[in-house]
PDB file of C-alpha atoms in Angstrom:
ATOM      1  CA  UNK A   1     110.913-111.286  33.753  1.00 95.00           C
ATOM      2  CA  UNK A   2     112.700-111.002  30.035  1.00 97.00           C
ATOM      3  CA  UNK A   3     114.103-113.945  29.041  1.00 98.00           C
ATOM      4  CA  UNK A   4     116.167-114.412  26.150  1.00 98.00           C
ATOM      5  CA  UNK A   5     118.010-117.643  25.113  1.00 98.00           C
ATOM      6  CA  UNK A   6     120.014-117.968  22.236  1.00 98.00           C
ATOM      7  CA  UNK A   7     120.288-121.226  20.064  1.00 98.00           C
ATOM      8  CA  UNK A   8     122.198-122.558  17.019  1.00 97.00           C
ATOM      9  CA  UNK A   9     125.932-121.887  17.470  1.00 97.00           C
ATOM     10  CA  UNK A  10     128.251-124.421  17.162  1.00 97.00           C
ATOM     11  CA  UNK A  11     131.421-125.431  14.764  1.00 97.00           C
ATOM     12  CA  UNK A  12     130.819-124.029  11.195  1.00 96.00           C
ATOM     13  CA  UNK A  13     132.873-124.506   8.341  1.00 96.00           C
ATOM     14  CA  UNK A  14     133.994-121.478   6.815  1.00 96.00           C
ATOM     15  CA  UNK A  15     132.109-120.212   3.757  1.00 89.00           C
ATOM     16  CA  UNK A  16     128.741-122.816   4.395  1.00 94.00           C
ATOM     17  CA  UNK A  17     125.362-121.187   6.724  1.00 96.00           C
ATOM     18  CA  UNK A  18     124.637-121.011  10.273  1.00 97.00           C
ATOM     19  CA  UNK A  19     121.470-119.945  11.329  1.00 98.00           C
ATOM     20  CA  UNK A  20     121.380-118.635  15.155  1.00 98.00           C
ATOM     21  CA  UNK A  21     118.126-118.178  16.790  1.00 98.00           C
ATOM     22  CA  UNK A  22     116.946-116.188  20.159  1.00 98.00           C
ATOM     23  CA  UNK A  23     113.837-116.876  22.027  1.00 98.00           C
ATOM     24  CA  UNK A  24     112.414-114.377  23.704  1.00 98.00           C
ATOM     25  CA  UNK A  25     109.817-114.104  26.483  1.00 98.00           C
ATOM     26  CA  UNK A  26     108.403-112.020  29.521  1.00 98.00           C
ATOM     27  CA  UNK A  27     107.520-109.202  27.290  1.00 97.00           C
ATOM     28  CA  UNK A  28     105.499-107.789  24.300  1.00 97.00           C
ATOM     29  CA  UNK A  29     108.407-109.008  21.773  1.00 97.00           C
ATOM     30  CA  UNK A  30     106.547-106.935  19.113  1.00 96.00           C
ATOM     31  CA  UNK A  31     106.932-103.812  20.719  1.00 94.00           C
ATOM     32  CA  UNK A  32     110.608-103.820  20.950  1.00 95.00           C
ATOM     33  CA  UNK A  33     113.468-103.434  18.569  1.00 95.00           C
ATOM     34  CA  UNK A  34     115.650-106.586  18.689  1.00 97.00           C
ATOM     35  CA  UNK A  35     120.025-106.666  18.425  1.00 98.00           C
ATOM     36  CA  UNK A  36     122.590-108.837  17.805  1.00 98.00           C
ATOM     37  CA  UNK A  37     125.966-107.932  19.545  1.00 98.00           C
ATOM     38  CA  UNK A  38     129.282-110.521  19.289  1.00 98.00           C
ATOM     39  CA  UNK A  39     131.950-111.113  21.435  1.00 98.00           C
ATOM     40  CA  UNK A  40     135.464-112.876  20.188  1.00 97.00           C
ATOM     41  CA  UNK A  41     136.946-114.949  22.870  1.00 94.00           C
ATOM     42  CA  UNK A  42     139.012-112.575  25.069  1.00 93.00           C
ATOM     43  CA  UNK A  43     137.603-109.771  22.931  1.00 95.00           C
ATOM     44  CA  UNK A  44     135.532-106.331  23.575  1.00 96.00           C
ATOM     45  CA  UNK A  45     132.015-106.127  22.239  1.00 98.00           C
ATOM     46  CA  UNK A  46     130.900-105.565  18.328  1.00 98.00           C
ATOM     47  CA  UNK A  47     127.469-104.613  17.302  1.00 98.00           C
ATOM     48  CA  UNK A  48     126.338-107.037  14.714  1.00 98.00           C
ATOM     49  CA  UNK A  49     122.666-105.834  13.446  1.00 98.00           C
ATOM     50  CA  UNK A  50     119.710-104.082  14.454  1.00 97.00           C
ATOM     51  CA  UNK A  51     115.910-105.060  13.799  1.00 96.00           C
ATOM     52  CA  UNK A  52     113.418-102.499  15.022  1.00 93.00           C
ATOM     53  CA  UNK A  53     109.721-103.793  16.012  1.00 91.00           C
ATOM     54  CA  UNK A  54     107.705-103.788  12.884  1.00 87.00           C
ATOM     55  CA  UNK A  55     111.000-104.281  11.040  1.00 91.00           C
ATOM     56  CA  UNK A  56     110.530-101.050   9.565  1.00 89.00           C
ATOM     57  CA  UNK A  57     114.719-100.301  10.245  1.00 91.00           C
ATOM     58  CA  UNK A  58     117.787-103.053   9.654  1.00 95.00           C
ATOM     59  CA  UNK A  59     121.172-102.130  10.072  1.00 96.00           C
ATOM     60  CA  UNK A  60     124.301-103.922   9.767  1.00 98.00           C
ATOM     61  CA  UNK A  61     127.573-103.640  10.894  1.00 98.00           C
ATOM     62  CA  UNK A  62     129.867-103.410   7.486  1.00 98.00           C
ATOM     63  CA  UNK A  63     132.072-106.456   8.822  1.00 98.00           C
ATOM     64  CA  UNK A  64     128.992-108.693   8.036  1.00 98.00           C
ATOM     65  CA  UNK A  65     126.813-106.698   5.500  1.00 98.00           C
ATOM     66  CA  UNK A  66     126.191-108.816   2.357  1.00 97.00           C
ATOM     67  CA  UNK A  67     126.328-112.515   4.339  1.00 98.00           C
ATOM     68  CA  UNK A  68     124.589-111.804   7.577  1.00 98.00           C
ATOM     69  CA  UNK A  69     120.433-111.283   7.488  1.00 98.00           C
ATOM     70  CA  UNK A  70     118.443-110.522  10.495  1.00 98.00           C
ATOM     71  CA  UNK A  71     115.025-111.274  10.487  1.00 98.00           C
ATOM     72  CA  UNK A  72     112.362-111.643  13.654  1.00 98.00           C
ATOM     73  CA  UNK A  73     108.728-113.836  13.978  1.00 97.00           C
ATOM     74  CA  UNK A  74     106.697-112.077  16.129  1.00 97.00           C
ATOM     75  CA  UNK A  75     104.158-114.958  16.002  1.00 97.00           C
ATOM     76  CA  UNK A  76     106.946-116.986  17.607  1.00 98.00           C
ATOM     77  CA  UNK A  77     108.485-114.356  19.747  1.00 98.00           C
ATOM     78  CA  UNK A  78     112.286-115.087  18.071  1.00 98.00           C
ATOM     79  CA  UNK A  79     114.806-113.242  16.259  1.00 98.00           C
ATOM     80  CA  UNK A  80     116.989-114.437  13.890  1.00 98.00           C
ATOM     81  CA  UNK A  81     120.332-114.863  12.598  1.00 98.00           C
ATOM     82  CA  UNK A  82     121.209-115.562   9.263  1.00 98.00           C
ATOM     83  CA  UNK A  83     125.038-116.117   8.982  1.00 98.00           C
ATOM     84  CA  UNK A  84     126.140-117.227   5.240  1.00 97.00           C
ATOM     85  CA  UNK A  85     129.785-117.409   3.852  1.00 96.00           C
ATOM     86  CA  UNK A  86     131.228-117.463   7.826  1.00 97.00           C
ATOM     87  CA  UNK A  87     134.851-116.444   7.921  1.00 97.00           C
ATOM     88  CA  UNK A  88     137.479-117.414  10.661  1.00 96.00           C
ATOM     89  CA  UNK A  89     136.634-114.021  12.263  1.00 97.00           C
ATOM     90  CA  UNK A  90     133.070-114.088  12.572  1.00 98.00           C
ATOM     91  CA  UNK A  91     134.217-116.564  15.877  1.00 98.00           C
ATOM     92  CA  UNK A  92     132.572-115.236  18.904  1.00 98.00           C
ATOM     93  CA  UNK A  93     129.497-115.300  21.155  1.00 98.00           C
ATOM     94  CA  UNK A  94     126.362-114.021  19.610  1.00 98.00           C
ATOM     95  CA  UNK A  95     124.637-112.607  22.369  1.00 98.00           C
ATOM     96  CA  UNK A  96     120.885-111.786  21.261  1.00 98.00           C
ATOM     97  CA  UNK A  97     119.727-108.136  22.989  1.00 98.00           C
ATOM     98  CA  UNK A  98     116.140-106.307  23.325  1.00 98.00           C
ATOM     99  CA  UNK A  99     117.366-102.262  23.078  1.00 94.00           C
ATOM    100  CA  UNK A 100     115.634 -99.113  22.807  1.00 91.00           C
ATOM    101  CA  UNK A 101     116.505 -96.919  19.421  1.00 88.00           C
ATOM    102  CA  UNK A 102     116.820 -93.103  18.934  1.00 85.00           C
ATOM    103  CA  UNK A 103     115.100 -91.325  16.875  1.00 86.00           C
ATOM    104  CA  UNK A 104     116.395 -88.318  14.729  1.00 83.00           C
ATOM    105  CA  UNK A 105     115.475 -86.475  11.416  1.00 83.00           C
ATOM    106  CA  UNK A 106     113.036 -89.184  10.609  1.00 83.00           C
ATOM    107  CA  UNK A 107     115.053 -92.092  11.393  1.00 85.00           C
ATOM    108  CA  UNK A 108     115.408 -94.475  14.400  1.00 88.00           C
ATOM    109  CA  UNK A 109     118.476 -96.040  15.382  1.00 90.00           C
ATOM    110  CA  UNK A 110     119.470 -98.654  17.651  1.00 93.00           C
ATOM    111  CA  UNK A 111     120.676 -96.785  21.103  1.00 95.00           C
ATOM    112  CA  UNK A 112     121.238 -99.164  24.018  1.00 97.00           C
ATOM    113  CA  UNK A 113     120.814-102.778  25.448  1.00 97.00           C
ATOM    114  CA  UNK A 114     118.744-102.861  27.839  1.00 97.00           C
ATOM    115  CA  UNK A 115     118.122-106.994  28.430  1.00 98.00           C
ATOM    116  CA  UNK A 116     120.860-109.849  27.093  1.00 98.00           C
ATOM    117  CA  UNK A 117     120.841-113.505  27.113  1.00 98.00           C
ATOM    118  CA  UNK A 118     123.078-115.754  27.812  1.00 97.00           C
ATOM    119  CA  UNK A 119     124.629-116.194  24.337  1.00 98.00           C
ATOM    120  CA  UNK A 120     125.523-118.561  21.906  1.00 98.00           C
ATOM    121  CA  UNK A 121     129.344-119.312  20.833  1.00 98.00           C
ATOM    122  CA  UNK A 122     130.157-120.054  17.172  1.00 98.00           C
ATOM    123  CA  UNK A 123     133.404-121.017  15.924  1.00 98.00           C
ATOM    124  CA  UNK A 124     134.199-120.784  12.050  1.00 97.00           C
ATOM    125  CA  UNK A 125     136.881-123.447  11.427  1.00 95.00           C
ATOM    126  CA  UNK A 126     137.581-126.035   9.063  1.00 93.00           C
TER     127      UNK A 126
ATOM    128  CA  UNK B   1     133.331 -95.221  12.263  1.00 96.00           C
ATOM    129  CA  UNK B   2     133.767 -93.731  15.567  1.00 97.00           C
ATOM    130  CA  UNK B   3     136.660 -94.625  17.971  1.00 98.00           C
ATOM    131  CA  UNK B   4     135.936 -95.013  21.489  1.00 98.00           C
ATOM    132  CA  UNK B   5     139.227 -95.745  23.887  1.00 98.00           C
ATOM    133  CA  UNK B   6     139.145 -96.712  27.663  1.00 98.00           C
ATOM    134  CA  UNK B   7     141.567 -95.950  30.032  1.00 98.00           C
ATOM    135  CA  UNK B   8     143.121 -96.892  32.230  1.00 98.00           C
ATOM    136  CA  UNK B   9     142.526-100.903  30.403  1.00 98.00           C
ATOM    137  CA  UNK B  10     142.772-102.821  33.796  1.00 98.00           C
ATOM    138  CA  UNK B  11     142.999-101.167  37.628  1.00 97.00           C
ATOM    139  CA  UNK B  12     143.332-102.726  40.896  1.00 97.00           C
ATOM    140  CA  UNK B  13     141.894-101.161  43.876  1.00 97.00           C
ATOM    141  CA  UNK B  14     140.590-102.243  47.448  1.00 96.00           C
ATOM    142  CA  UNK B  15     136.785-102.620  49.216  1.00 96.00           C
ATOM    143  CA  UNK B  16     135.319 -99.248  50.080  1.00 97.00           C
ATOM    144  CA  UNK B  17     138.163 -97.270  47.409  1.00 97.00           C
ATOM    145  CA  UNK B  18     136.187 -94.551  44.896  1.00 98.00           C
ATOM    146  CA  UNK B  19     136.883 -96.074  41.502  1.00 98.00           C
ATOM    147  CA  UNK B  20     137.175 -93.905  38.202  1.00 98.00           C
ATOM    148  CA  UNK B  21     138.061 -94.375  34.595  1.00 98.00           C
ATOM    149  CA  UNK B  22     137.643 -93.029  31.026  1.00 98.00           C
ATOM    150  CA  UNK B  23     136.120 -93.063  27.829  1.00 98.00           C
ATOM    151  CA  UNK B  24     136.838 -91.081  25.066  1.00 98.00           C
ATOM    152  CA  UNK B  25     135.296 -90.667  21.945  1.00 98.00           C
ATOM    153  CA  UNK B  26     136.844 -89.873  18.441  1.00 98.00           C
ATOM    154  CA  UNK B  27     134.646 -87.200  17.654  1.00 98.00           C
ATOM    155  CA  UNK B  28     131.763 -84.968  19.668  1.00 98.00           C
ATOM    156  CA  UNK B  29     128.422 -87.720  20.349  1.00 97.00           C
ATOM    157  CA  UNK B  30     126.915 -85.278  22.859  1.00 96.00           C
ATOM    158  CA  UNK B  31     125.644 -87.219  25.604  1.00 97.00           C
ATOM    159  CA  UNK B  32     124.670 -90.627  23.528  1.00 96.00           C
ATOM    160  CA  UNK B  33     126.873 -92.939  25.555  1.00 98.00           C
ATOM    161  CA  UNK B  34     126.463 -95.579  28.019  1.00 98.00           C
ATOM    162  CA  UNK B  35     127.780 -97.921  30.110  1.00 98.00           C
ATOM    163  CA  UNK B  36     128.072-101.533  30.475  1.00 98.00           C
ATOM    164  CA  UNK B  37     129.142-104.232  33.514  1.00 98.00           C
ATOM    165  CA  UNK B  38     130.317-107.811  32.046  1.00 98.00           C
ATOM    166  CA  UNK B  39     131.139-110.274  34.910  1.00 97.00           C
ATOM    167  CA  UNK B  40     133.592-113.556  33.471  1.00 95.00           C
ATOM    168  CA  UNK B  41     131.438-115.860  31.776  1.00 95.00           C
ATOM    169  CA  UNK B  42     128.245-113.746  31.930  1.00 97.00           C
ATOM    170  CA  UNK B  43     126.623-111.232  29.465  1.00 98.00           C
ATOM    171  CA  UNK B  44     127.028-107.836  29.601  1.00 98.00           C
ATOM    172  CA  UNK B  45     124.188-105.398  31.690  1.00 98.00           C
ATOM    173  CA  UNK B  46     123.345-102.245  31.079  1.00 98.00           C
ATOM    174  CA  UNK B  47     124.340 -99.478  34.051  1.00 98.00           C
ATOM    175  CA  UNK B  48     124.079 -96.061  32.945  1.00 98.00           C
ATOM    176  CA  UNK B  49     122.796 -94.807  29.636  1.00 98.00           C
ATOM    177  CA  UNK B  50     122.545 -91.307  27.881  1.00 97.00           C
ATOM    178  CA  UNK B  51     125.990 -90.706  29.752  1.00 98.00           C
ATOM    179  CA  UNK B  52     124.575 -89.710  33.376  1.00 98.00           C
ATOM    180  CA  UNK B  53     121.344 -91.861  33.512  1.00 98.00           C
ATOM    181  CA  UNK B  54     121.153 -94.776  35.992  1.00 98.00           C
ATOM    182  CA  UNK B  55     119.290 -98.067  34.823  1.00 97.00           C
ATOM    183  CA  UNK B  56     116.420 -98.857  36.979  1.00 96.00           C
ATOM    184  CA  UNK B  57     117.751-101.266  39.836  1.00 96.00           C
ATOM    185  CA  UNK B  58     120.991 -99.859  39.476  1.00 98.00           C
ATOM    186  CA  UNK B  59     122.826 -99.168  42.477  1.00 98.00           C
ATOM    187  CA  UNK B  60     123.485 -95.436  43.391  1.00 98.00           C
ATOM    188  CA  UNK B  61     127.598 -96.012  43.914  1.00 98.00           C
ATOM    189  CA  UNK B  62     127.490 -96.293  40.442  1.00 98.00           C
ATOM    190  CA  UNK B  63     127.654 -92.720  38.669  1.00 98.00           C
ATOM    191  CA  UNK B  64     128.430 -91.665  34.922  1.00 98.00           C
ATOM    192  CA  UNK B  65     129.259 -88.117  33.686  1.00 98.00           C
ATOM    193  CA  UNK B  66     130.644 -86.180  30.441  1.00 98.00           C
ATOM    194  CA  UNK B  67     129.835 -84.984  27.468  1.00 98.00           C
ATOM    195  CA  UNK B  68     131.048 -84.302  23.971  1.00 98.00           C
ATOM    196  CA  UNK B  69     134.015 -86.553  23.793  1.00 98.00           C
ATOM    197  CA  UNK B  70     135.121 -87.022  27.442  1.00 98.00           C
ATOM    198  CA  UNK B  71     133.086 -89.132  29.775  1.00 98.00           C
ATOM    199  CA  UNK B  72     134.017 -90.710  33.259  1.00 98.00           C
ATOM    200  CA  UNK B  73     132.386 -93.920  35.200  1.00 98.00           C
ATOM    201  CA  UNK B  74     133.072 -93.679  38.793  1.00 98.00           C
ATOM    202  CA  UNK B  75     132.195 -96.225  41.430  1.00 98.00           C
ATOM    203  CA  UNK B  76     132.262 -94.382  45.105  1.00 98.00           C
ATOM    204  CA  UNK B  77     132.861 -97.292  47.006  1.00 98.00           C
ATOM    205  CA  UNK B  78     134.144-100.258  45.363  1.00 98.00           C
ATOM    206  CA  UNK B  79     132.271-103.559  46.830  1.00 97.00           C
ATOM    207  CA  UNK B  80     133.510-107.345  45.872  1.00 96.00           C
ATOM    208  CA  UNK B  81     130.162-107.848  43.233  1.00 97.00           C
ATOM    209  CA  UNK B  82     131.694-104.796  41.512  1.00 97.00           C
ATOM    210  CA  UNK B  83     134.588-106.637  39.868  1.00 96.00           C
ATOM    211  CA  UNK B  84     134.252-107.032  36.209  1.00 98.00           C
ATOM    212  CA  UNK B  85     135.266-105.464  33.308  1.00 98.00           C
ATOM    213  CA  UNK B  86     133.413-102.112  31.881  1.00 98.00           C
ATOM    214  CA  UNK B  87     132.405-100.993  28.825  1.00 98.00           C
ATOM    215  CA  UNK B  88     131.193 -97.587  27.200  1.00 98.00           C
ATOM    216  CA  UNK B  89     129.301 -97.437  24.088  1.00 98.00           C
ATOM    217  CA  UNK B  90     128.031 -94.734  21.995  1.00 98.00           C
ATOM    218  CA  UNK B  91     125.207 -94.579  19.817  1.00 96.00           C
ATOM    219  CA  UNK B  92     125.516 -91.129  18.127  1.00 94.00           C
ATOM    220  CA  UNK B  93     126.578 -92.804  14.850  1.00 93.00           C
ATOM    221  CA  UNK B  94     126.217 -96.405  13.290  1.00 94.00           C
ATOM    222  CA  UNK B  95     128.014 -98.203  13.796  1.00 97.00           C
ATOM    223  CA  UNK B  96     127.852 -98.240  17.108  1.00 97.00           C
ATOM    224  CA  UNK B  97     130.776 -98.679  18.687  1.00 98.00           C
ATOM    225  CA  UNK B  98     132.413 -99.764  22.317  1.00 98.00           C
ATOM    226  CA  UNK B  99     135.395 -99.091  24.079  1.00 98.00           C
ATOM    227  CA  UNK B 100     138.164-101.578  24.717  1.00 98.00           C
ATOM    228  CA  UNK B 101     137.220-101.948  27.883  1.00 98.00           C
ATOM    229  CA  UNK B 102     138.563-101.166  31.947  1.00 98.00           C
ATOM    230  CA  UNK B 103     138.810-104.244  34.038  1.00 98.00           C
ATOM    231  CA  UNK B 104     138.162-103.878  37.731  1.00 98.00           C
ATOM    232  CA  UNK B 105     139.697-106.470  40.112  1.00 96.00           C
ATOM    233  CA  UNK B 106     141.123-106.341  43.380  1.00 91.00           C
ATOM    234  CA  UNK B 107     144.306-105.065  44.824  1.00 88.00           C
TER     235      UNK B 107
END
């Protein structure tokens, strides 16, 4: 079965680092392109950033491009995280995803996902 | 960016009662949009994608249809598991973005 759990969240101070990490198991983690997606409390769902396998294509959302960084370890089977400068708005649950992407003209975006874990709440506070 | 709004945002209905609701996009995305379930306190799971397509494991009550910039997410007879909220997504353009959301709960 895919697993993923999410670790690292927690109360942040606003402008320090966070780094949130996802585990992931049950599958080839290599072959897959990996998401982050965030949830405010109460809130609908943002995409955050996209890693494909290989980590040939990164995308962020422009609400956290320039202080988020994704990054995966495919020796370790995790994704990654990144959060510097965290504002008051950045609160939410960081919910780690495995997706598929779509591929057009050349490119390959991030298109659905498929598998979730549990997430992992941070609050940006001082 | 494009916009992607939900209606109705909340709707009560009983055991056994065809459900439907909206999602509308901002702008044509063809058929790149899916569909999410997200029970309280749980993550979201994926139900239909590329508008019409049913996940694997995925029960059959649950149908999505549309293109362009109207889609609908119908459930043809509501059952208790069923309540939750319901999101679409589209993925024709980063960012991608989700509607606001219907939540399903009982009359």
């Amino acid at each position: 079965d895919v697993q993923l759990v999410e670790s690292g969240g927690g109360l942040v101070e606003p402008g320090t680092s966070l780094r949130l990490s996802c585990a992931a198991s049950g599958f080839t983690f290599s072959s897959f392109n990996m998401n982050w997606v965030r949830q405010a409390p109460g809130k609908g769902l943002e995409w955050v950033s996209t890693i494909s396998s290989s980590s040939n294509y990164i995308y962020y959302a422009d609400s956290v491009k320039g202080r988020f960084t994704i990054s995966r370890d495919d020796a370790e089977n995790s994704l990654y995280l990144q959060m510097n400068s965290p504002r008051a708005d950045d609160t939410a649950i960081y919910y780690c995803a495995r997706g598929a992407l779509f591929c057009s003209g050349g490119n390959c975006y991030p298109k659905y996902f498929q598998h979730w874990g549990q997430g992992t709440l941070v609050i940006v506070s001082s | 960016d494009i916009q992607m709004t939900q209606s109705p945002s909340s709707l009560s209905a009983s055991v056994g009662d065809r459900v439907t609701f909206t999602c509308q996009a901002s702008q044509d995305i063809s058929n790149h949009l899916n569909w999410y379930q997200q029970k309280p306190g749980k993550a979201p799971k994926l139900l239909i994608y590329d508008a019409s397509n049913l996940e694997t494991g995925v029960p059959s009550r649950f149908r999505g249809s549309g293109s362009g910039t109207a889609f609908t997410f119908t459930i043809s007879s509501l059952q208790p598991e069923d309540i939750a909220t319901y999101f679409c997504q589209q993925y024709d353009n980063l960012p991608l973005t989700f509607g606001g959301g219907t939540r399903v709960d009982f009359k």
